[in-house]
């Protein structure tokens, strides 16, 4: 459920009519609903009720400071994968004690920055990273709290570009080698072993891969305890999928996912960490655009809009489907015609949808992409010298611009022409 509904024939974000935001901000823009973000966060809290836990929002899904602060104020922790994300979480008021640092290629500089700033745990993904972290922490007179991210060799049954838990993927330490690496970790002067970490992929629409992976983590935890390690936390990653169309089968709900966690690792007495991104932010955001022209091609109609692949990369990058709806609700029974929804960027890949059934729309009319709150604005670029798409946050009947569209002067001002030119 989200808070983007038609009221009186006009699409609203909570209590704010979308055309009102469009008139003030211009299109394209992203708009997020505070109530939806909070609702999705609470669904995870309910799912894990009774188990000690921390829900660490995956900042990569939506790193806007206002979004992070909204979740941080509810008590969320953060999962970060770069110094930039770490600093974003901190700037949003989240303490280091609620931040986990994941990622396969953390640099020495990033490790040092997080150690100095305060960190709950590093999810370490390789032996060289482990040794470097120990060295850096020891040189600072610290011991770095770590979990090893293990690769359980489980098929997440999702898009190949976002599956991470198979042995051929670059992520984690092969689970078969984990005991040996934990033994090494325990002997390092700058390392404090606190847990085990796993993440097998994103947009998972079935629970079985989670069950397999968490089962393997439970087995490993028992073995590590038998080896003498104190394993007090399990970070089970993110990945719970969301519905991208209103017609497709609904992916599992957090409550069912929580049940899998209880059944697989619940008896171990560990604090549970999860790292959801998409489930919290995905359906809490829209991308709103306007029609530039409707163009009649040879046997095809092209709806050319002012958003493009640089603003929302998912369709061109993963062939992803996003529902597209007119902001003004079509009258019941109105005829729909198929068209290709495309942006202005000079690539055929700049196509959001082919042969999509939409009511007749013309110049200046508004439309909205649903499910765009996660991996939308964060993946945007200024390709074709298009200004970075702005972001808006709604709460109840008011809205605020939480990232302004840069002016052309600002964009030009970022480049420098050397003196010799
Ligand atoms: N934790 C780790 C270590 C991750 O790598 C990810 C996502 C998450 C948590 C959050 O996963 P989520 O709950 O959002 O599924 N750009 C792609 C998605 C990339 C996901 C990468 N890792 C897309 O637009 O589909």
Tab-separated table of N, CA and C and ligand atoms in Angstrom, residues 58 60-61 79 102 149 162 199 201-203 237-240 275-279 314 318 374-375 379, ligand 1:
chain	number	residue	atom	x	y	z
A	58	UNK	N	19.068	0.512	3.515
A	58	UNK	CA	20.165	0.514	2.526
A	58	UNK	C	20.179	1.876	1.830
A	60	UNK	N	21.894	3.088	-0.413
A	60	UNK	CA	22.020	3.091	-1.871
A	60	UNK	C	20.670	3.215	-2.560
A	61	UNK	N	19.601	2.779	-1.906
A	61	UNK	CA	18.285	2.817	-2.551
A	61	UNK	C	17.757	4.243	-2.664
A	79	UNK	N	22.604	1.045	6.314
A	79	UNK	CA	23.605	0.204	5.669
A	79	UNK	C	24.251	1.050	4.590
A	102	UNK	N	28.911	-2.003	4.438
A	102	UNK	CA	29.023	-3.153	3.542
A	102	UNK	C	29.825	-2.756	2.307
A	149	UNK	N	31.028	-11.192	5.539
A	149	UNK	CA	29.932	-11.493	4.617
A	149	UNK	C	30.262	-12.793	3.920
A	162	UNK	N	21.458	-8.225	-10.410
A	162	UNK	CA	21.298	-7.890	-8.994
A	162	UNK	C	21.232	-9.135	-8.108
A	199	UNK	N	24.039	-11.501	2.152
A	199	UNK	CA	23.074	-10.771	1.314
A	199	UNK	C	23.109	-11.443	-0.040
A	201	UNK	N	20.887	-10.908	-2.830
A	201	UNK	CA	20.396	-10.238	-4.023
A	201	UNK	C	19.236	-9.318	-3.714
A	202	UNK	N	18.726	-8.712	-4.770
A	202	UNK	CA	17.698	-7.687	-4.621
A	202	UNK	C	16.479	-8.058	-5.458
A	203	UNK	N	15.335	-7.504	-5.077
A	203	UNK	CA	14.057	-7.787	-5.755
A	203	UNK	C	13.775	-9.296	-5.780
A	237	UNK	N	21.075	-9.045	5.490
A	237	UNK	CA	21.030	-8.334	4.217
A	237	UNK	C	19.652	-7.776	3.909
A	238	UNK	N	19.501	-7.350	2.660
A	238	UNK	CA	18.210	-6.801	2.218
A	238	UNK	C	17.609	-7.724	1.186
A	239	UNK	N	16.861	-7.151	0.258
A	239	UNK	CA	16.464	-7.941	-0.899
A	239	UNK	C	15.002	-8.251	-1.077
A	240	UNK	N	14.176	-7.997	-0.060
A	240	UNK	CA	12.754	-8.341	-0.225
A	240	UNK	C	12.159	-7.520	-1.367
A	275	UNK	N	18.857	-5.272	6.063
A	275	UNK	CA	19.275	-4.094	5.276
A	275	UNK	C	18.310	-3.830	4.125
A	276	UNK	N	17.035	-3.628	4.395
A	276	UNK	CA	16.100	-3.400	3.284
A	276	UNK	C	16.262	-2.004	2.688
A	277	UNK	N	16.211	-1.923	1.376
A	277	UNK	CA	16.231	-0.617	0.711
A	277	UNK	C	14.961	-0.447	-0.087
A	278	UNK	N	14.843	-1.290	-1.122
A	278	UNK	CA	13.740	-1.170	-2.064
A	278	UNK	C	12.369	-1.273	-1.384
A	279	UNK	N	12.234	-2.222	-0.438
A	279	UNK	CA	10.905	-2.412	0.152
A	279	UNK	C	10.442	-1.161	0.888
A	314	UNK	N	16.371	2.514	-14.517
A	314	UNK	CA	16.029	1.094	-14.371
A	314	UNK	C	15.477	0.447	-15.655
A	318	UNK	N	17.932	-2.442	-16.748
A	318	UNK	CA	17.536	-3.823	-16.407
A	318	UNK	C	16.308	-4.297	-17.192
A	374	UNK	N	12.961	3.930	-4.994
A	374	UNK	CA	14.237	3.251	-4.729
A	374	UNK	C	14.988	3.069	-6.039
A	375	UNK	N	16.296	3.315	-6.039
A	375	UNK	CA	17.136	3.176	-7.218
A	375	UNK	C	16.622	4.051	-8.363
A	379	UNK	N	20.342	6.887	-8.921
A	379	UNK	CA	21.032	6.416	-10.125
A	379	UNK	C	20.962	7.442	-11.257
B	1	LIG	N1	22.508	-4.802	1.403
B	1	LIG	C1	23.439	-4.993	0.444
B	1	LIG	C2	24.760	-5.471	0.820
B	1	LIG	C3	23.119	-4.730	-0.897
B	1	LIG	O1	24.033	-4.927	-1.844
B	1	LIG	C4	21.816	-4.265	-1.237
B	1	LIG	C5	21.455	-3.954	-2.627
B	1	LIG	C6	20.891	-4.065	-0.192
B	1	LIG	C7	21.273	-4.355	1.103
B	1	LIG	C8	19.504	-3.552	-0.431
B	1	LIG	O2	18.755	-4.419	-1.217
B	1	LIG	P1	17.187	-4.132	-1.424
B	1	LIG	O3	16.498	-4.383	-0.101
B	1	LIG	O4	17.037	-2.745	-1.878
B	1	LIG	O5	16.783	-5.110	-2.472
B	1	LIG	N2	19.923	-0.821	-8.815
B	1	LIG	C9	19.224	-2.093	-8.738
B	1	LIG	C10	19.279	-2.694	-7.343
B	1	LIG	C11	20.678	-2.913	-6.833
B	1	LIG	C12	20.731	-3.544	-5.449
B	1	LIG	C13	22.127	-3.630	-4.954
B	1	LIG	N3	22.270	-4.073	-3.603
B	1	LIG	C14	17.790	-1.897	-9.202
B	1	LIG	O6	17.407	-0.780	-9.551
B	1	LIG	O7	17.032	-2.860	-9.263
